[in-house]
Short mmCIF file of C-alpha atoms in Angstrom, two decimals:
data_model
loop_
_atom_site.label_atom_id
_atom_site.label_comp_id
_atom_site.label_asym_id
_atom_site.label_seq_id
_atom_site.Cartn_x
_atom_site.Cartn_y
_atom_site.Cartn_z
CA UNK A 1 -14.24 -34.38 6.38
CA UNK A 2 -15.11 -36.36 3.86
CA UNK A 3 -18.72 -34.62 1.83
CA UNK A 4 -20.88 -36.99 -0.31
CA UNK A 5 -23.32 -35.25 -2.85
CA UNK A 6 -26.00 -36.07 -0.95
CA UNK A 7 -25.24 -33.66 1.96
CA UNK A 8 -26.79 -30.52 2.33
CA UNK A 9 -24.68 -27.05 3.21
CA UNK A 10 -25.48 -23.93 4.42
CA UNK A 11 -23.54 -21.00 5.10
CA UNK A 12 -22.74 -19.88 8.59
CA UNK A 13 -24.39 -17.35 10.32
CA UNK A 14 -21.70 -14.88 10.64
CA UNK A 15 -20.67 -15.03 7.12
CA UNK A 16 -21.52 -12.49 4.17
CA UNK A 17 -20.49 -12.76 0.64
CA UNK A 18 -20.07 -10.35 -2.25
CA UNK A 19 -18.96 -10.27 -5.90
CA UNK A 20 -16.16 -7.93 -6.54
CA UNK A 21 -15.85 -8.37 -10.92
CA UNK A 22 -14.96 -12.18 -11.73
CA UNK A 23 -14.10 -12.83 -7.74
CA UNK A 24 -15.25 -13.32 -4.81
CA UNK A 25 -15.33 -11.89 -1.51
CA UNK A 26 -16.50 -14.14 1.45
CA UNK A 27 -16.05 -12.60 5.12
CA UNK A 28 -16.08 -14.15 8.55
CA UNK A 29 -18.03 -11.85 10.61
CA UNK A 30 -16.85 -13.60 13.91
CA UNK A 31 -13.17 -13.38 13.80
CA UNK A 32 -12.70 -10.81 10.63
CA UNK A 33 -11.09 -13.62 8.44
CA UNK A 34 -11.25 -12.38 4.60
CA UNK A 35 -11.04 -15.23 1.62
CA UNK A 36 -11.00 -14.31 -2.06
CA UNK A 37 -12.21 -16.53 -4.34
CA UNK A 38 -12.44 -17.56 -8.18
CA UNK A 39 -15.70 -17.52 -9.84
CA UNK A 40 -16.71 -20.66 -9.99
CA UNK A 41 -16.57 -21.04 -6.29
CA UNK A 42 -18.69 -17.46 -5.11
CA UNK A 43 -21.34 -18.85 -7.70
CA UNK A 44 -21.03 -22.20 -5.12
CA UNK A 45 -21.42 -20.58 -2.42
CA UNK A 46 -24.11 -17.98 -3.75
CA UNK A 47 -26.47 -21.10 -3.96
CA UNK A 48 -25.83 -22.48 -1.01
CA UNK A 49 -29.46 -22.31 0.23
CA UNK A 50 -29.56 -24.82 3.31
CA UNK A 51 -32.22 -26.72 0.83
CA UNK A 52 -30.26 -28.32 -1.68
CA UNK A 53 -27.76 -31.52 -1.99
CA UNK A 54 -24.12 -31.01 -3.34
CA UNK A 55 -25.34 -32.95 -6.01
CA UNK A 56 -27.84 -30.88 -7.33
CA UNK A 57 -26.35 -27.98 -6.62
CA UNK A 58 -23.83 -29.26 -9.29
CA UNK A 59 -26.59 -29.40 -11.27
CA UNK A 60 -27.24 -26.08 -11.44
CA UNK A 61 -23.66 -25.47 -12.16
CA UNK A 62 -23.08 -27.33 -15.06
CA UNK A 63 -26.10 -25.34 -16.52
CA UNK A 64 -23.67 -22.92 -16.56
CA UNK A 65 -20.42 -24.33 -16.95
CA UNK A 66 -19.13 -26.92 -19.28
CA UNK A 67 -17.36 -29.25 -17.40
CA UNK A 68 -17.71 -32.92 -16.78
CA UNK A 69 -20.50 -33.59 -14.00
CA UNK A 70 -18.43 -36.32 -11.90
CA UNK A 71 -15.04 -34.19 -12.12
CA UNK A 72 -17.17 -31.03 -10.45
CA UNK A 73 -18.94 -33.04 -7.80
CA UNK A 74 -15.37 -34.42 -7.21
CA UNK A 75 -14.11 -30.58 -6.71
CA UNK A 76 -17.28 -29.41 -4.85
CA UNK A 77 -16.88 -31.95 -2.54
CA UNK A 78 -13.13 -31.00 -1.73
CA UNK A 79 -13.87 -27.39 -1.81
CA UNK A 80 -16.73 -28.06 -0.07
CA UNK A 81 -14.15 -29.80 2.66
CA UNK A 82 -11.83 -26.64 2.60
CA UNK A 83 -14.83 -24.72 3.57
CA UNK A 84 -16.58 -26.34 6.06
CA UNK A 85 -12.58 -26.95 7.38
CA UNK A 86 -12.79 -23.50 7.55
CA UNK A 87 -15.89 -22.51 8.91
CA UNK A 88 -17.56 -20.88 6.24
CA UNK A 89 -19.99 -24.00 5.53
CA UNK A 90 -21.85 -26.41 7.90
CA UNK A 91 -23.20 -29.59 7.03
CA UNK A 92 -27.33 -29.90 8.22
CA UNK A 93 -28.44 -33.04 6.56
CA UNK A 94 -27.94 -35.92 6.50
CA UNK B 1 -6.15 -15.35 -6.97
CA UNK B 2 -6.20 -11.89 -6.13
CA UNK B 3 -5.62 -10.22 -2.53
CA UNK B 4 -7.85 -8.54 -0.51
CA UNK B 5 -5.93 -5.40 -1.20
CA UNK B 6 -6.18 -5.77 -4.48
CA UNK B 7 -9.77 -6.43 -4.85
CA UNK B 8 -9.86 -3.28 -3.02
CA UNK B 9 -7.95 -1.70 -5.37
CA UNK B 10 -10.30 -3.20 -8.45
CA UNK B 11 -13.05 -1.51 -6.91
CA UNK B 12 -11.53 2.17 -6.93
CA UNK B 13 -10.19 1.18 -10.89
CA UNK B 14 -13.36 -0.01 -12.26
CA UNK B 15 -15.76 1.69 -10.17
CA UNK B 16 -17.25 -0.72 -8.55
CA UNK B 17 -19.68 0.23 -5.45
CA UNK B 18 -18.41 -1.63 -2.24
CA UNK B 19 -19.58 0.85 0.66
CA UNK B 20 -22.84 2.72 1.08
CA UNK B 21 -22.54 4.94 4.00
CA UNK B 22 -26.51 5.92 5.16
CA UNK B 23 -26.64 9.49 7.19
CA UNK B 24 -30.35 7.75 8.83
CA UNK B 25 -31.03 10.67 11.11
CA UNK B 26 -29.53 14.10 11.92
CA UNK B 27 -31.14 13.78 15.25
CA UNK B 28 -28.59 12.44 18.48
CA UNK B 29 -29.28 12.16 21.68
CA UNK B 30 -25.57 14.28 22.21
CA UNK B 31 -25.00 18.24 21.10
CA UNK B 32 -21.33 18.40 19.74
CA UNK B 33 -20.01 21.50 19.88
CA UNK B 34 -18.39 20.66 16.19
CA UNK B 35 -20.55 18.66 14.75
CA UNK B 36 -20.64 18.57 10.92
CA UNK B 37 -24.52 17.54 10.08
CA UNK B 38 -26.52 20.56 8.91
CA UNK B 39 -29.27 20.27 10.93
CA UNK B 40 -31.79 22.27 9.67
CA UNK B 41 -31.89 20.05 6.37
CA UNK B 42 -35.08 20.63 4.56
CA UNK B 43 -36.67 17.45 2.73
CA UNK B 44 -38.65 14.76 3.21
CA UNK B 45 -37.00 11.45 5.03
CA UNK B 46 -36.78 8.44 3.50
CA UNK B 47 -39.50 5.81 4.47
CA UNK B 48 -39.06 2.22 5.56
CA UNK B 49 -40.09 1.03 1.96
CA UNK B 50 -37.68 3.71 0.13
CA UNK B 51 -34.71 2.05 2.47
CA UNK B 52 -35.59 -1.86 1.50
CA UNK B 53 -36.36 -0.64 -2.16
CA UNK B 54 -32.26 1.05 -2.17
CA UNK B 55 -30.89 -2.49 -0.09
CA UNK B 56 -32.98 -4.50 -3.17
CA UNK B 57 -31.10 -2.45 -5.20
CA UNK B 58 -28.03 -2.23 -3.96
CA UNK B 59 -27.83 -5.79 -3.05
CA UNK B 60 -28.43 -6.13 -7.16
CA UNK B 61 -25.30 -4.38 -7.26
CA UNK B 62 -23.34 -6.50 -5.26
CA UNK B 63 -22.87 -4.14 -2.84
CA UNK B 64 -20.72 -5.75 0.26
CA UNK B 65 -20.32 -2.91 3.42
CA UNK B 66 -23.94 -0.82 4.77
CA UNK B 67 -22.43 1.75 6.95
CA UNK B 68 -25.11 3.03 9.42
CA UNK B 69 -24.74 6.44 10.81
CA UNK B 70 -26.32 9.68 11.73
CA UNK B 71 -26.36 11.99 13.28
CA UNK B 72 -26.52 9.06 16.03
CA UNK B 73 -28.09 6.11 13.61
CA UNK B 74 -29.84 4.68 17.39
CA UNK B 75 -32.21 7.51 17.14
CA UNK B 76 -33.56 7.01 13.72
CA UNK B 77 -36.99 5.36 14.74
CA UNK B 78 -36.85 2.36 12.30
CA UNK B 79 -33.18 1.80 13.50
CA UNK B 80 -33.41 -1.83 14.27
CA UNK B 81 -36.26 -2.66 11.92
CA UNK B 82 -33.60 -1.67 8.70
CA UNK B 83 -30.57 -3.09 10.95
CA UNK B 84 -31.94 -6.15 11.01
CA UNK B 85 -33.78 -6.40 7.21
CA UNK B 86 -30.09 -5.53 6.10
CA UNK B 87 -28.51 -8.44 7.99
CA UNK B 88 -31.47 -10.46 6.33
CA UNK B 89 -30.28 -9.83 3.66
CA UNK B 90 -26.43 -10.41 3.71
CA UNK B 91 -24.85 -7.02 4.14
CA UNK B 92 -22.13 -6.22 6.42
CA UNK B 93 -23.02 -3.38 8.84
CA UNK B 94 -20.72 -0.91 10.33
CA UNK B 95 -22.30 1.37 12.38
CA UNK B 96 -20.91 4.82 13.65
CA UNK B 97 -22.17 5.42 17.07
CA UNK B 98 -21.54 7.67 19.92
CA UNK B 99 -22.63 4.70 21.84
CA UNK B 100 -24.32 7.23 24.16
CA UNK B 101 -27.56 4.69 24.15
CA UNK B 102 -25.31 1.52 24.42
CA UNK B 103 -26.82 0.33 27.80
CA UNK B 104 -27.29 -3.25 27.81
CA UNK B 105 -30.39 -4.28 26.76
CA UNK B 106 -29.99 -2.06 23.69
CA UNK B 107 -26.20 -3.59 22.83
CA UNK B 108 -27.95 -7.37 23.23
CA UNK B 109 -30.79 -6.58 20.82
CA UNK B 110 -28.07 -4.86 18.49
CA UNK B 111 -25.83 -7.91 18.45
CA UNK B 112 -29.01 -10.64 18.15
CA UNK B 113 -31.33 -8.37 15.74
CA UNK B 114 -28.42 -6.67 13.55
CA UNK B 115 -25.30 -8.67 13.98
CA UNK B 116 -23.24 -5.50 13.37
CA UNK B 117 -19.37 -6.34 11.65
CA UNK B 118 -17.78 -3.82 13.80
CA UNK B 119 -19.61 -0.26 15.44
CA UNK B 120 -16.88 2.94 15.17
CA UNK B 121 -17.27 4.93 18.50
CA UNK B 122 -16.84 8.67 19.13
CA UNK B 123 -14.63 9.39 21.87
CA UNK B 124 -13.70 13.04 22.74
CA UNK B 125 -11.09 12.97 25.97
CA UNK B 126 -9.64 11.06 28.70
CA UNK B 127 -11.89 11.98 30.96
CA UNK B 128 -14.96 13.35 32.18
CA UNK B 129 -14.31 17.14 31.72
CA UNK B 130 -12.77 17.10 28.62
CA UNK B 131 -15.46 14.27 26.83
CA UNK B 132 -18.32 16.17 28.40
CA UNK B 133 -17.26 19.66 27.38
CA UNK B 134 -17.46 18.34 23.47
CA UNK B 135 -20.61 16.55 23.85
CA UNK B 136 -22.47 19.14 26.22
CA UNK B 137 -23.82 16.38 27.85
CA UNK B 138 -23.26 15.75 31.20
CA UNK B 139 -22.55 12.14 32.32
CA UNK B 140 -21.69 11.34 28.76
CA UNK B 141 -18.12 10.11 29.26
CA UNK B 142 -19.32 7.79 32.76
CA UNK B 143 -21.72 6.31 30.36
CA UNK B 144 -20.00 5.78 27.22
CA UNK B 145 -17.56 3.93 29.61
CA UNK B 146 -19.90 1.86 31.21
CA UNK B 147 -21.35 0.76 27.69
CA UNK B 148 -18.17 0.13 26.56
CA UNK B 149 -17.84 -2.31 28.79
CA UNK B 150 -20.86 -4.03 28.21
CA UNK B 151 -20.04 -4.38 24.28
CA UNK B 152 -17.01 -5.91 25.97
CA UNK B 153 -18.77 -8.27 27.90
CA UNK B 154 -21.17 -8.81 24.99
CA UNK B 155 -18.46 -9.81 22.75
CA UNK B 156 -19.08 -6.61 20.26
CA UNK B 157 -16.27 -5.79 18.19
CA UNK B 158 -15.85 -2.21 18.34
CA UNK B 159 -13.44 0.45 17.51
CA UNK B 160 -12.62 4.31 18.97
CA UNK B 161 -12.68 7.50 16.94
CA UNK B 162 -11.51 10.77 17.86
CA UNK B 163 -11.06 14.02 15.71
CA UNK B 164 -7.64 16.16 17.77
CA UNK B 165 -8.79 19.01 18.85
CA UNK B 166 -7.36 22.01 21.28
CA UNK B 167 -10.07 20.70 23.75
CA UNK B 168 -8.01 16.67 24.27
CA UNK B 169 -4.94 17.38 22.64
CA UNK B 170 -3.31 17.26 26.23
CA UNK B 171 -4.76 13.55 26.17
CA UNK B 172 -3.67 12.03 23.46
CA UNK B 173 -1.94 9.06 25.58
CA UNK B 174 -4.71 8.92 27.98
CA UNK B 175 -7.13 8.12 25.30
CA UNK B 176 -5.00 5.43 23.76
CA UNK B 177 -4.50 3.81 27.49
CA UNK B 178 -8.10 3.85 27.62
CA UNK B 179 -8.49 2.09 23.80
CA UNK B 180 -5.82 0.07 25.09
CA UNK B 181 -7.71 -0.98 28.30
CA UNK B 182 -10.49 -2.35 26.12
CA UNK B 183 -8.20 -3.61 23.89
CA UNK B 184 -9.51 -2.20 20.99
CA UNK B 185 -8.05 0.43 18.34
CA UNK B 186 -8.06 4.31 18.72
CA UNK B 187 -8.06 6.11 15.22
CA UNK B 188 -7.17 9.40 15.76
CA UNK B 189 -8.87 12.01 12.54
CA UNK B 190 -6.21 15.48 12.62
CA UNK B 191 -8.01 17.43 11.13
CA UNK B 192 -11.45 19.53 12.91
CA UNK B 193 -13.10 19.76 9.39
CA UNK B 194 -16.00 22.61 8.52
CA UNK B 195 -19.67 21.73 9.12
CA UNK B 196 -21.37 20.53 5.90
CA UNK B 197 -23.14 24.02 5.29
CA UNK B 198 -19.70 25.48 4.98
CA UNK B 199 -19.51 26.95 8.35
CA UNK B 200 -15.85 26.95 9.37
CA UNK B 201 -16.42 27.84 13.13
CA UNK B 202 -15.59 24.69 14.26
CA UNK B 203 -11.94 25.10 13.07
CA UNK B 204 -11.17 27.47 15.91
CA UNK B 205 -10.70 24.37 18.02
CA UNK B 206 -8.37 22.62 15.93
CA UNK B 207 -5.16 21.17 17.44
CA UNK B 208 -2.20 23.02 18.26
CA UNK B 209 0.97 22.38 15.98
CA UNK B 210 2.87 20.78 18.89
CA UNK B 211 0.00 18.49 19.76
CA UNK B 212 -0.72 17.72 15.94
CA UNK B 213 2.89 16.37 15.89
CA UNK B 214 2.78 14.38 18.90
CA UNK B 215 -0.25 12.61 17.29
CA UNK B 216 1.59 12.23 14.17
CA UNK B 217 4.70 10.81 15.81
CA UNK B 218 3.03 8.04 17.55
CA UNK B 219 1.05 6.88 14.65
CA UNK B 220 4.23 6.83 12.80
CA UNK B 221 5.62 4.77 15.15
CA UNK B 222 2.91 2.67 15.26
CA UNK B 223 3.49 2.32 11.51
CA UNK B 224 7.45 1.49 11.80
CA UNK B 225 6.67 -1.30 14.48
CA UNK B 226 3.82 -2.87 12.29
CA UNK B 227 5.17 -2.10 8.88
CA UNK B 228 1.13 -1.30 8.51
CA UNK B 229 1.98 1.01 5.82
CA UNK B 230 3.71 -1.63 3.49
CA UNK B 231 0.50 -3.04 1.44
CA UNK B 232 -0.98 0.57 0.76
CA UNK B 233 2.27 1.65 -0.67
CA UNK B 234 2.08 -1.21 -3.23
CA UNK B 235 -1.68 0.26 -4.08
CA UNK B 236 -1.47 2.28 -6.98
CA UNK B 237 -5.54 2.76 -7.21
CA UNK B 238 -6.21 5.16 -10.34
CA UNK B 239 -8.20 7.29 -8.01
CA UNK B 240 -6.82 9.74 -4.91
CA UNK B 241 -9.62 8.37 -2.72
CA UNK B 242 -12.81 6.06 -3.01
CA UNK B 243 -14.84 8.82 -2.71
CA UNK B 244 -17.33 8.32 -5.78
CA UNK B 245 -15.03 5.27 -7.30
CA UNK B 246 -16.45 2.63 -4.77
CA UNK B 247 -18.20 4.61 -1.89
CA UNK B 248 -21.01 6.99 -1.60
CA UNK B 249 -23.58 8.68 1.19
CA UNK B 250 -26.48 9.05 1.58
CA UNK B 251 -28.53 11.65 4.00
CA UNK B 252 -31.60 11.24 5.67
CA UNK B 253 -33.62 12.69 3.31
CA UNK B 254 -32.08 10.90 0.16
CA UNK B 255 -29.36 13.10 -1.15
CA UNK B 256 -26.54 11.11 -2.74
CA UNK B 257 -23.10 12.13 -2.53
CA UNK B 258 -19.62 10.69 -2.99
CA UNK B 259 -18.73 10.66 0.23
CA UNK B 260 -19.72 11.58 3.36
CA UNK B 261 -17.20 14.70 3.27
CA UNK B 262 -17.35 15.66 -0.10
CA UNK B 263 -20.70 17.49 -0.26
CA UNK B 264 -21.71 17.64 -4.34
CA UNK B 265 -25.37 16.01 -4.54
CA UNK B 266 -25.09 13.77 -7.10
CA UNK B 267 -29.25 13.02 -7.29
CA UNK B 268 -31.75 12.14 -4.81
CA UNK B 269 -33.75 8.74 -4.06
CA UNK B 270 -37.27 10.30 -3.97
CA UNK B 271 -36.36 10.95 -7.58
CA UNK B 272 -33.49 8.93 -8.73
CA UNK B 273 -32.37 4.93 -8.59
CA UNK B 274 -29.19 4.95 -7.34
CA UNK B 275 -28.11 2.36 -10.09
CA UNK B 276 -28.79 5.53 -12.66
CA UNK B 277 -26.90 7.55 -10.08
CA UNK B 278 -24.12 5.17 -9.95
CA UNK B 279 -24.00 4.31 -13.98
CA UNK B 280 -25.13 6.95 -15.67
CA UNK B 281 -24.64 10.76 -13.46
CA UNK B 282 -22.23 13.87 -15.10
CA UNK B 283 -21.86 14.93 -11.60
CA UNK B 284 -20.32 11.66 -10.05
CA UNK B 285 -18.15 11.71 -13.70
CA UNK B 286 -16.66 14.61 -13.00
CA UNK B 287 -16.16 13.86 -9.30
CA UNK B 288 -14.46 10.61 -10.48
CA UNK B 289 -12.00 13.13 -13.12
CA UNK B 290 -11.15 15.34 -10.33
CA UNK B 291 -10.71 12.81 -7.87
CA UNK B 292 -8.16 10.95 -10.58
CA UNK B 293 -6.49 14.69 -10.49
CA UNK B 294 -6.22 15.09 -7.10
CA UNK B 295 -4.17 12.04 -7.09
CA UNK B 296 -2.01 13.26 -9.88
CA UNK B 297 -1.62 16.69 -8.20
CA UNK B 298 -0.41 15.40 -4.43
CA UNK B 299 1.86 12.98 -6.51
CA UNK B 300 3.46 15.44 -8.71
CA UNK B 301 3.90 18.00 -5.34
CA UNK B 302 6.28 15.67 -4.22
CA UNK B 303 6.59 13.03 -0.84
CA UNK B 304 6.39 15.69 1.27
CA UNK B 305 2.70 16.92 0.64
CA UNK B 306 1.69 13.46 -0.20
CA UNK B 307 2.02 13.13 3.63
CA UNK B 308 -0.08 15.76 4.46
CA UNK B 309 -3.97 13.50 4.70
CA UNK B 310 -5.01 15.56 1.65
CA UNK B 311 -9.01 15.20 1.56
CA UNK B 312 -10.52 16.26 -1.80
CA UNK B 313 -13.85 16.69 0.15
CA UNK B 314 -12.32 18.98 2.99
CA UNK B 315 -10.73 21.17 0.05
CA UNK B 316 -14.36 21.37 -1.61
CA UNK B 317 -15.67 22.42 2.01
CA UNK B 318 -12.97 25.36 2.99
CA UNK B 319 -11.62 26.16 -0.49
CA UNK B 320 -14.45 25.11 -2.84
CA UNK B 321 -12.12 23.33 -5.05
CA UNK B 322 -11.50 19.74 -4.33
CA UNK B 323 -8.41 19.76 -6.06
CA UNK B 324 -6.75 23.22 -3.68
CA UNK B 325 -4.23 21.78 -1.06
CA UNK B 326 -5.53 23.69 1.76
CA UNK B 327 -2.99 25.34 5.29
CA UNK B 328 -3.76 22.03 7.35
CA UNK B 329 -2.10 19.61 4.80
CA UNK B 330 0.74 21.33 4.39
CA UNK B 331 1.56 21.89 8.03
CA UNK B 332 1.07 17.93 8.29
CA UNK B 333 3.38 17.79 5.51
CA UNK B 334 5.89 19.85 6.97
CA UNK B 335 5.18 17.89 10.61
CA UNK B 336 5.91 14.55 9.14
CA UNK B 337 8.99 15.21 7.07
CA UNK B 338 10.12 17.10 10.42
CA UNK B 339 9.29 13.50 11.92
CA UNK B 340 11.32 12.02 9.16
CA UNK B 341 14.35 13.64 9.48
CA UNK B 342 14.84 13.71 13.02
CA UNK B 343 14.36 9.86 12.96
CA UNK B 344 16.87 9.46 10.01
CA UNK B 345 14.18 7.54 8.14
CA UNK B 346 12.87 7.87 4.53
CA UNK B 347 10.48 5.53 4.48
CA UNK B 348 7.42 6.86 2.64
CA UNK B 349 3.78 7.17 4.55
CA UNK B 350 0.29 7.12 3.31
CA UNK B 351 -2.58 9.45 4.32
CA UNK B 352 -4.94 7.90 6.24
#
């Protein structure tokens, strides 16, 4: 699906997150699925709040990494995708 | 990016906590005859705000797994009040049951209110007799069945465990039929270990040799069909367990320990953050030393004791040195390489 930086994510119910050192550990509660991620991507999905747009949550990123703002929305949205492809993430607005 | 396993892994190598295991309550609503609690525990429980004060912290220290047991966790009074403020805040919860108090309006407020990951599930026998006799509670087994069911129903994901002993070794297929009925795994513990206090009564009803091996044989089997050994023998973790590296306990009245079996209080929560515990303790350093010996020592005794499901914490209980290879690891040992030969194999196995 295609995510524009004006959508706003949240995190499924039956998923938890941790930080294991510089990864990521995000678990599907419901059917046990384990992904390990970089991190850049478990500080994503840390402030997924259910409150904020893509957009400014790459805000808050590029406080604290240097990167280019329209090449991260660019990768937030696909990763964004991959994860609501994936049910980790749901879209609730628009 | 890494593995799972190897995440695993980091977390034994750089100490990294992962797994809190909470002892809630000594108190259960079923009398095992081998239980290992000490129930006469002096000390003051911990209150509801000394609980969300240790998640705060521990969710500071990106802790992942809560593991909530007892005793029988269902009878600690705030039960479902801490379930529930740990979901809130993101852990995942295991809970070790006897799933005695299962019934259904209990297992529906358990899945809504706490959202458990998985709940691990004592089972002692087949049947009636032999499930009853090791709970001294009559009824016990019909129960336990009929709650099974309903976390079946209820969509629940829940596993069996069972400790051999002389009481159900004549049941070891029965009980896997039954695990197998509900579709769910049986893990089978071999060894009947002393109660905490140091009592070693309980290891007059450990399993007969014969039995032992029968046990052993079928879960290597189940090994050589699912090759379920293969990613722990790449593991070369710098510690012999995760006792201490990336787990520790906790008892009802805030004594912190490695692990649940390997008894050295490390500091206490009425006194002690378990941060400072975690960072900064002499105790859990030389825990972590020994444990990083025990691994050398099992390796350097060769395949054949490596076999044997050495436990550091067992060999503190009945020897007290964590580090002395106590009689039920080598008769493993000598069980499985019997095992071995006989089925012209020499593929290596892991303790469990």
């Amino acid at each position: 699906m295609r995510i524009e930086p004006s959508i706003v994510l949240q995190l499924n119910s039956d998923v938890r997150q941790t930080r294991v050192a510089d990864e990521g550990i995000i678990l599907r509660q419901d059917d046990g699925e384990i992904l390990v991620v970089n991190e850049v991507a478990i500080r994503f999905v840390e402030l997924i709040d259910g409150q904020r747009s893509l957009g400014e949550l790459a805000d808050l990123l590029l406080q604290e990494y240097e990167t280019e703002k329209s090449t991260l929305i660019a990768d937030l949205a696909e990763y964004a995708g991959e994860l609501v492809s994936q049910n980790v993430l749901n879209v609730v607005a628009p | 990016m890494s593995s799972f396993a190897a995440k695993m892994r980091q977390t034994w190598d750089q100490n990294i906590l992962f797994s809190v295991l909470l002892e809630l309550t000594y108190n259960c609503n079923l009398d095992c005859s081998f239980c290992y609690n000490e129930k006469g525990i002096q000390g003051k429980p911990l209150s509801r705000e000394q609980y969300l004060e240790l998640f705060q912290d521990l969710k500071s220290m990106s802790v992942f797994n809560l593991i909530l047991s007892g005793g029988e966790p269902l009878a600690h009074k705030d039960f479902f009040f801490l379930g529930s403020k740990a979901r809130e805040m993101g852990f995942v919860i295991r809970i070790k049951s006897n799933g005695h108090a299962l019934h259904p309006a209990t297992a529906k407020r358990l899945k809504e209110e706490v959202d458990p990951f998985s709940i691990e599930i004592s089972l002692h026998g087949a049947c009636a007799k032999t499930h009853d006799k090791q709970t001294r509670v009559p009824g016990s087994f019909v129960q336990l069945v009929k709650n099974l069911r309903t976390l079946k129903t209820l969509g629940i994901r829940f596993q069996l465990n069972s400790v051999l002993t002389r009481w159900n070794e004549n049941e070891i297929a029965d009980m896997y039929n039954l695990a197998e009925k509900f579709e769910v795994p049986l893990k089978f513990d071999s060894q009947v270990t002393p109660r905490d206090n140091g009592d070693q009564s309980p290891l007059e009803i450990a399993p007969s040799a014969q039995k032992l091996r029968e046990l052993l044989q079928i879960q290597h089997n189940f090994r050589e069909q699912t090759k379920a050994d293969k990613a722990a023998q790449t593991a070369t973790p710098r510690s012999y367990c995760g006792a201490g590296a990336s787990t520790i306990a906790i008892d009802p009245v805030g004594n912190v320990f490695p692990c649940v079996q390997w008894r050295r209080k490390l500091g206490n929560l009425h006194r002690d953050k378990i941060r400072q515990i975690w960072e900064n303790n002499a105790i859990l350093t030389s825990i972590r030393q020994v444990n990083e010996e025990a691994r050398k020592n099992i390796l350097a005794q060769g395949e054949k004791v490596s076999r044997g499901a050495f436990c550091p914490g067992v060999a503190d209980l009945m020897t007290g040195d964590a580090s002395t290879i106590y009689p039920s690891v080598l008769l493993r040992s000598k069980l499985y390489e019997d095992i071995l030969n006989r089925s012209g194999t020499d593929e290596k196995l892991t303790t469990e």
